[in-house]
Amino acid sequence: MVARIDVDGGPGRTGAPDGARQTAREDERLAELSTESQDERLADLDRRSTIGVLEALNDAEAEVPAAVRRALPQLTALVDATAERLQAGGRLLYVGAGTSGRLGVIDAAECPPTFHTDPELVQGLMAGGQGAMFVAVEGAEDDPELGAADLAAVAVGPRDVVVGITASGRTPYVRGAVRAAREAGALTAAVVCNADSVLATEVDIAIEAVVGPEVLTGSTRLKAGSATKQVLNMLSTAVMVRLGRVHGNLMVDVSVTNEKLRARAERLVATITGADASAAAAALRAADDRVKTAVVMLERDTDRAGAEKLLEAAGGRLGEVIDG
């Protein structure tokens, strides 16, 4: 666990400094961020050929995986802590503004169809509300009290995990939300793209995917956005693996919501059980389109109710039912 400070100052401070001084200090901090720095090697970007611009963008994106890999020890700790809390009835709450907020909402929205989770289990909160997914809400990210209010609105508690997402590591909305989460006893984490950010000092676990200057100076939807998306993909996927919502590397909790996914689900049943396509499809229908239930019905020669009971006793872990 790292040291923490209050949103309005450092350890032991009482009250805020003069407004002008505080603004100047924030401007200085912003100027020092690596994501706000100019890559002088690309100062001629506007004079390059189209292929030259694209090569610069592609070269920059190639740096992202290494930045994420350097953060794997901290991400490992966050995955294990999150899985433990979700197993105990907690939730994973992403909080962000702008691009960072949108990425959190996207990852949360993908969990129900991919892992058949309750929409409440993984949620994305963003400055300005869900409407800000499509139209920027001016000033919303600068209000720490709005972040705190949004956390209060979802009744954050001690079993929850709150992940603040901000490339800069200093967004007031996110810091306000993290402060509220901390006061509620939740586990707090940060996904940031700058080293030694203020938010990293205010959370339990800091994921620092430091990507450096952007091709387009300050446009953190580029490398920083890609790094953030990778981290969130890895976090939610690894947590679901730990929770038993994956069998081998098969997506056995997929929600069947269209014909493509029905065909995938039928193939999963056939792959795991060795049943022919017709038997797999029939079992899936009898299992109300739940892949794991259909597999257990075939493997254990039981009906839907019996299969569901076996899965419940195993905590939803398919391998424990059919391999144990």
Short mmCIF file of C-alpha atoms in Angstrom, two decimals:
data_model
loop_
_atom_site.label_atom_id
_atom_site.label_comp_id
_atom_site.label_asym_id
_atom_site.label_seq_id
_atom_site.Cartn_x
_atom_site.Cartn_y
_atom_site.Cartn_z
CA MET A 1 0.00 0.00 0.00
CA VAL A 2 1.32 3.42 -0.89
CA ALA A 3 1.09 6.69 0.97
CA ARG A 4 -2.06 8.72 0.60
CA ILE A 5 -2.74 12.44 0.60
CA ASP A 6 -5.92 14.47 0.62
CA VAL A 7 -7.26 15.81 -2.66
CA ASP A 8 -6.80 19.41 -1.55
CA GLY A 9 -3.21 19.13 -0.41
CA GLY A 10 -0.38 17.02 0.95
CA PRO A 11 -0.02 15.25 4.28
CA GLY A 12 -0.69 17.50 7.23
CA ARG A 13 -2.03 20.40 5.15
CA THR A 14 -5.14 22.23 6.26
CA GLY A 15 -7.09 24.27 3.75
CA ALA A 16 -6.19 25.21 0.18
CA PRO A 17 -3.66 27.79 -0.99
CA ASP A 18 -4.63 31.00 -2.73
CA GLY A 19 -6.56 30.24 -5.93
CA ALA A 20 -4.07 31.91 -8.25
CA ARG A 21 -1.14 30.08 -6.68
CA GLN A 22 -2.97 26.78 -6.90
CA THR A 23 -3.78 27.34 -10.58
CA ALA A 24 -0.15 28.19 -11.31
CA ARG A 25 1.00 25.08 -9.49
CA GLU A 26 -1.42 22.91 -11.47
CA ASP A 27 -0.22 24.47 -14.73
CA GLU A 28 3.35 23.62 -13.76
CA ARG A 29 2.38 20.04 -12.96
CA LEU A 30 0.60 19.66 -16.30
CA ALA A 31 3.60 21.00 -18.19
CA GLU A 32 5.81 18.41 -16.50
CA LEU A 33 3.69 15.42 -17.52
CA SER A 34 5.33 13.16 -20.08
CA THR A 35 2.00 12.81 -21.89
CA GLU A 36 1.92 16.60 -22.33
CA SER A 37 5.50 16.83 -23.61
CA GLN A 38 6.38 17.28 -27.27
CA ASP A 39 8.28 14.59 -29.13
CA GLU A 40 10.61 16.90 -31.02
CA ARG A 41 11.50 14.13 -33.46
CA LEU A 42 7.99 14.55 -34.85
CA ALA A 43 8.00 18.35 -35.10
CA ASP A 44 7.72 18.00 -38.89
CA LEU A 45 4.67 15.71 -38.72
CA ASP A 46 2.48 18.07 -40.73
CA ARG A 47 5.02 18.06 -43.57
CA ARG A 48 5.37 14.30 -43.82
CA SER A 49 3.72 12.16 -46.45
CA THR A 50 0.58 10.26 -45.53
CA ILE A 51 2.54 7.03 -45.20
CA GLY A 52 5.08 8.90 -43.07
CA VAL A 53 2.36 10.08 -40.67
CA LEU A 54 0.93 6.58 -40.47
CA GLU A 55 4.35 5.05 -39.85
CA ALA A 56 4.94 7.50 -36.99
CA LEU A 57 1.61 6.57 -35.43
CA ASN A 58 2.25 2.86 -35.90
CA ASP A 59 5.77 3.08 -34.48
CA ALA A 60 4.42 4.87 -31.42
CA GLU A 61 1.74 2.25 -30.83
CA ALA A 62 4.42 -0.44 -30.92
CA GLU A 63 5.83 1.07 -27.70
CA VAL A 64 2.62 0.45 -25.76
CA PRO A 65 2.91 -3.29 -24.93
CA ALA A 66 6.30 -2.80 -23.26
CA ALA A 67 4.89 0.00 -21.11
CA VAL A 68 2.02 -2.24 -20.03
CA ARG A 69 4.34 -5.19 -19.34
CA ARG A 70 6.37 -3.09 -16.91
CA ALA A 71 3.20 -2.66 -14.85
CA LEU A 72 2.35 -6.38 -14.68
CA PRO A 73 3.45 -6.89 -11.04
CA GLN A 74 1.04 -4.21 -9.87
CA LEU A 75 -1.67 -5.43 -12.23
CA THR A 76 -1.27 -8.94 -10.83
CA ALA A 77 -1.89 -7.65 -7.32
CA LEU A 78 -4.97 -5.77 -8.50
CA VAL A 79 -6.42 -8.78 -10.32
CA ASP A 80 -6.07 -11.06 -7.30
CA ALA A 81 -7.46 -8.47 -4.88
CA THR A 82 -10.37 -7.70 -7.20
CA ALA A 83 -11.27 -11.36 -7.71
CA GLU A 84 -11.28 -11.88 -3.95
CA ARG A 85 -13.63 -8.96 -3.38
CA LEU A 86 -15.97 -9.85 -6.22
CA GLN A 87 -16.14 -13.40 -4.91
CA ALA A 88 -17.28 -11.92 -1.61
CA GLY A 89 -20.09 -9.93 -3.25
CA GLY A 90 -18.26 -6.75 -4.19
CA ARG A 91 -18.18 -4.84 -7.46
CA LEU A 92 -15.56 -3.43 -9.83
CA LEU A 93 -16.19 0.27 -10.49
CA TYR A 94 -14.25 2.20 -13.11
CA VAL A 95 -14.16 5.99 -12.78
CA GLY A 96 -12.80 8.38 -15.40
CA ALA A 97 -13.31 11.45 -17.55
CA GLY A 98 -13.12 11.93 -21.31
CA THR A 99 -11.30 9.16 -23.15
CA SER A 100 -10.38 7.43 -19.88
CA GLY A 101 -13.99 7.40 -18.74
CA ARG A 102 -15.21 6.09 -22.08
CA LEU A 103 -12.72 3.24 -21.97
CA GLY A 104 -13.97 2.26 -18.53
CA VAL A 105 -17.58 2.28 -19.72
CA ILE A 106 -16.66 0.17 -22.76
CA ASP A 107 -14.87 -2.47 -20.70
CA ALA A 108 -17.73 -2.64 -18.21
CA ALA A 109 -20.29 -2.96 -21.01
CA GLU A 110 -18.42 -5.91 -22.52
CA CYS A 111 -18.53 -8.02 -19.35
CA PRO A 112 -22.21 -9.10 -19.41
CA PRO A 113 -22.15 -10.49 -22.98
CA THR A 114 -18.70 -12.02 -22.60
CA PHE A 115 -18.97 -13.49 -19.11
CA HIS A 116 -22.74 -13.45 -18.43
CA THR A 117 -22.23 -11.14 -15.46
CA ASP A 118 -24.86 -8.97 -13.84
CA PRO A 119 -24.53 -5.42 -15.25
CA GLU A 120 -24.05 -4.23 -11.68
CA LEU A 121 -20.90 -6.31 -11.17
CA VAL A 122 -18.61 -4.21 -13.36
CA GLN A 123 -19.65 -0.60 -13.89
CA GLY A 124 -18.17 2.41 -15.63
CA LEU A 125 -18.77 5.88 -14.23
CA MET A 126 -17.64 8.97 -16.11
CA ALA A 127 -17.59 12.70 -15.52
CA GLY A 128 -20.72 14.25 -16.96
CA GLY A 129 -22.73 11.02 -16.91
CA GLN A 130 -23.43 8.53 -19.67
CA GLY A 131 -24.29 11.33 -22.10
CA ALA A 132 -20.63 12.33 -21.99
CA MET A 133 -19.85 9.11 -23.88
CA PHE A 134 -20.93 10.96 -27.03
CA VAL A 135 -20.72 14.68 -26.26
CA ALA A 136 -18.05 16.24 -24.04
CA VAL A 137 -19.40 17.89 -20.89
CA GLU A 138 -17.25 20.95 -20.31
CA GLY A 139 -15.76 21.32 -16.86
CA ALA A 140 -17.08 18.02 -15.49
CA GLU A 141 -13.62 16.53 -15.06
CA ASP A 142 -12.48 19.50 -12.95
CA ASP A 143 -15.03 18.88 -10.17
CA PRO A 144 -13.85 16.52 -7.41
CA GLU A 145 -17.17 16.77 -5.61
CA LEU A 146 -18.95 15.44 -8.69
CA GLY A 147 -16.72 12.38 -8.56
CA ALA A 148 -17.53 11.87 -4.89
CA ALA A 149 -21.25 12.28 -5.59
CA ASP A 150 -21.18 9.73 -8.40
CA LEU A 151 -19.57 7.18 -6.07
CA ALA A 152 -22.15 7.93 -3.38
CA ALA A 153 -24.93 7.41 -5.92
CA VAL A 154 -23.88 3.80 -6.45
CA ALA A 155 -23.47 3.23 -2.70
CA VAL A 156 -19.80 2.29 -2.82
CA GLY A 157 -18.82 0.07 0.10
CA PRO A 158 -15.94 -1.87 1.67
CA ARG A 159 -16.31 -4.92 -0.59
CA ASP A 160 -15.98 -2.85 -3.78
CA VAL A 161 -12.94 -2.07 -5.93
CA VAL A 162 -12.76 1.43 -7.41
CA VAL A 163 -10.31 2.01 -10.26
CA GLY A 164 -9.58 5.63 -11.12
CA ILE A 165 -8.56 6.00 -14.77
CA THR A 166 -6.67 9.11 -15.87
CA ALA A 167 -3.72 9.39 -18.23
CA SER A 168 -2.39 12.42 -16.38
CA GLY A 169 -2.90 10.95 -12.92
CA ARG A 170 -4.29 14.24 -11.61
CA THR A 171 -7.90 14.63 -12.90
CA PRO A 172 -9.93 16.22 -10.05
CA TYR A 173 -13.13 14.26 -10.81
CA VAL A 174 -11.24 10.98 -10.50
CA ARG A 175 -9.38 12.03 -7.39
CA GLY A 176 -12.63 13.08 -5.73
CA ALA A 177 -14.17 9.71 -6.55
CA VAL A 178 -11.14 7.86 -5.22
CA ARG A 179 -11.25 9.87 -2.01
CA ALA A 180 -14.92 8.94 -1.52
CA ALA A 181 -14.15 5.29 -2.23
CA ARG A 182 -11.31 5.31 0.26
CA GLU A 183 -13.52 6.85 2.94
CA ALA A 184 -16.10 4.12 2.27
CA GLY A 185 -13.47 1.42 2.84
CA ALA A 186 -13.26 0.27 -0.79
CA LEU A 187 -10.04 -0.98 -2.34
CA THR A 188 -8.72 1.80 -4.57
CA ALA A 189 -6.53 1.58 -7.64
CA ALA A 190 -5.31 3.87 -10.39
CA VAL A 191 -4.57 3.34 -14.08
CA VAL A 192 -2.32 6.21 -15.16
CA CYS A 193 0.15 6.90 -17.96
CA ASN A 194 2.61 9.15 -16.13
CA ALA A 195 5.19 8.20 -13.51
CA ASP A 196 4.91 9.47 -9.95
CA SER A 197 1.46 10.98 -10.42
CA VAL A 198 -0.48 12.48 -7.54
CA LEU A 199 -3.27 9.90 -7.94
CA ALA A 200 -0.75 7.07 -7.59
CA THR A 201 0.01 8.30 -4.06
CA GLU A 202 -3.68 8.25 -3.12
CA VAL A 203 -4.58 4.66 -3.97
CA ASP A 204 -3.81 1.18 -2.70
CA ILE A 205 -2.51 -0.11 -6.04
CA ALA A 206 -1.17 2.05 -8.87
CA ILE A 207 -0.88 0.75 -12.44
CA GLU A 208 1.55 3.08 -14.21
CA ALA A 209 1.73 2.40 -17.95
CA VAL A 210 4.16 5.17 -18.84
CA VAL A 211 4.03 5.66 -22.61
CA GLY A 212 5.82 9.01 -22.97
CA PRO A 213 4.98 11.85 -25.37
CA GLU A 214 2.21 11.34 -27.90
CA VAL A 215 2.69 11.64 -31.66
CA LEU A 216 0.14 14.45 -31.53
CA THR A 217 1.30 16.35 -28.46
CA GLY A 218 -1.11 15.93 -25.55
CA SER A 219 -3.58 13.72 -27.44
CA THR A 220 -3.88 10.96 -24.86
CA ARG A 221 -6.49 9.12 -26.90
CA LEU A 222 -3.47 7.73 -28.78
CA LYS A 223 -0.75 5.77 -26.93
CA ALA A 224 -2.18 6.47 -23.50
CA GLY A 225 -5.62 5.38 -24.67
CA SER A 226 -4.22 2.18 -26.15
CA ALA A 227 -2.29 1.40 -22.98
CA THR A 228 -5.35 2.05 -20.84
CA LYS A 229 -7.50 -0.19 -23.03
CA GLN A 230 -4.93 -2.99 -22.75
CA VAL A 231 -4.79 -2.68 -18.97
CA LEU A 232 -8.58 -2.75 -18.60
CA ASN A 233 -8.91 -5.69 -21.01
CA MET A 234 -6.34 -7.60 -19.01
CA LEU A 235 -7.83 -6.66 -15.65
CA SER A 236 -11.40 -7.71 -16.38
CA THR A 237 -10.42 -10.83 -18.32
CA ALA A 238 -7.96 -12.09 -15.71
CA VAL A 239 -10.46 -11.42 -12.92
CA MET A 240 -13.09 -13.47 -14.75
CA VAL A 241 -10.57 -16.28 -15.24
CA ARG A 242 -9.94 -16.26 -11.48
CA LEU A 243 -13.71 -16.33 -10.85
CA GLY A 244 -14.17 -19.49 -12.92
CA ARG A 245 -15.99 -17.87 -15.83
CA VAL A 246 -13.51 -19.35 -18.31
CA HIS A 247 -12.80 -23.04 -19.01
CA GLY A 248 -9.32 -23.51 -20.42
CA ASN A 249 -9.27 -20.54 -22.73
CA LEU A 250 -12.90 -21.00 -23.77
CA MET A 251 -15.56 -18.34 -23.22
CA VAL A 252 -18.06 -20.71 -21.60
CA ASP A 253 -20.17 -18.01 -19.94
CA VAL A 254 -20.90 -16.22 -23.22
CA SER A 255 -24.41 -14.76 -23.50
CA VAL A 256 -26.23 -16.03 -26.59
CA THR A 257 -27.74 -12.84 -27.98
CA ASN A 258 -27.45 -13.35 -31.74
CA GLU A 259 -26.93 -16.05 -34.36
CA LYS A 260 -23.14 -15.65 -34.42
CA LEU A 261 -22.97 -16.21 -30.67
CA ARG A 262 -25.40 -19.13 -30.87
CA ALA A 263 -23.13 -20.83 -33.38
CA ARG A 264 -20.14 -20.12 -31.14
CA ALA A 265 -21.94 -21.53 -28.10
CA GLU A 266 -22.88 -24.69 -29.97
CA ARG A 267 -19.25 -25.14 -31.06
CA LEU A 268 -18.12 -24.70 -27.47
CA VAL A 269 -20.46 -27.42 -26.26
CA ALA A 270 -19.33 -29.74 -29.04
CA THR A 271 -15.64 -28.98 -28.46
CA ILE A 272 -15.75 -29.66 -24.73
CA THR A 273 -17.98 -32.73 -24.79
CA GLY A 274 -17.15 -34.30 -28.14
CA ALA A 275 -20.85 -34.33 -29.01
CA ASP A 276 -21.90 -33.92 -32.63
CA ALA A 277 -23.36 -30.61 -33.81
CA SER A 278 -26.96 -31.77 -33.53
CA ALA A 279 -26.60 -33.06 -29.96
CA ALA A 280 -24.70 -29.94 -28.91
CA ALA A 281 -27.40 -27.66 -30.31
CA ALA A 282 -30.15 -29.66 -28.62
CA ALA A 283 -28.37 -29.59 -25.27
CA LEU A 284 -27.83 -25.84 -25.54
CA ARG A 285 -31.53 -25.27 -26.19
CA ALA A 286 -32.46 -27.48 -23.25
CA ALA A 287 -30.00 -25.56 -21.07
CA ASP A 288 -31.65 -22.21 -21.86
CA ASP A 289 -28.61 -21.25 -23.93
CA ARG A 290 -26.12 -21.62 -21.07
CA VAL A 291 -22.98 -23.33 -22.34
CA LYS A 292 -21.75 -24.63 -18.99
CA THR A 293 -25.15 -26.06 -18.14
CA ALA A 294 -25.36 -27.81 -21.50
CA VAL A 295 -21.88 -29.28 -21.08
CA VAL A 296 -22.67 -30.66 -17.62
CA MET A 297 -25.97 -32.10 -18.86
CA LEU A 298 -24.10 -34.08 -21.49
CA GLU A 299 -21.03 -34.99 -19.46
CA ARG A 300 -22.87 -35.97 -16.29
CA ASP A 301 -26.02 -37.31 -17.96
CA THR A 302 -28.34 -35.10 -15.99
CA ASP A 303 -31.13 -32.63 -16.63
CA ARG A 304 -30.91 -28.85 -16.51
CA ALA A 305 -31.81 -28.59 -12.83
CA GLY A 306 -29.24 -31.21 -11.90
CA ALA A 307 -26.55 -29.52 -13.95
CA GLU A 308 -27.27 -26.13 -12.40
CA LYS A 309 -27.08 -27.64 -8.93
CA LEU A 310 -23.69 -29.20 -9.66
CA LEU A 311 -22.35 -25.94 -11.06
CA GLU A 312 -23.62 -23.97 -8.09
CA ALA A 313 -21.89 -26.36 -5.69
CA ALA A 314 -18.64 -25.86 -7.64
CA GLY A 315 -18.90 -22.07 -7.62
CA GLY A 316 -19.59 -22.06 -11.34
CA ARG A 317 -16.24 -23.69 -12.15
CA LEU A 318 -16.95 -26.07 -15.00
CA GLY A 319 -13.70 -28.01 -14.64
CA GLU A 320 -14.51 -29.01 -11.07
CA VAL A 321 -17.77 -30.57 -12.26
CA ILE A 322 -16.66 -32.44 -15.36
CA ASP A 323 -13.00 -33.14 -14.57
CA GLY A 324 -13.12 -33.72 -10.82
#
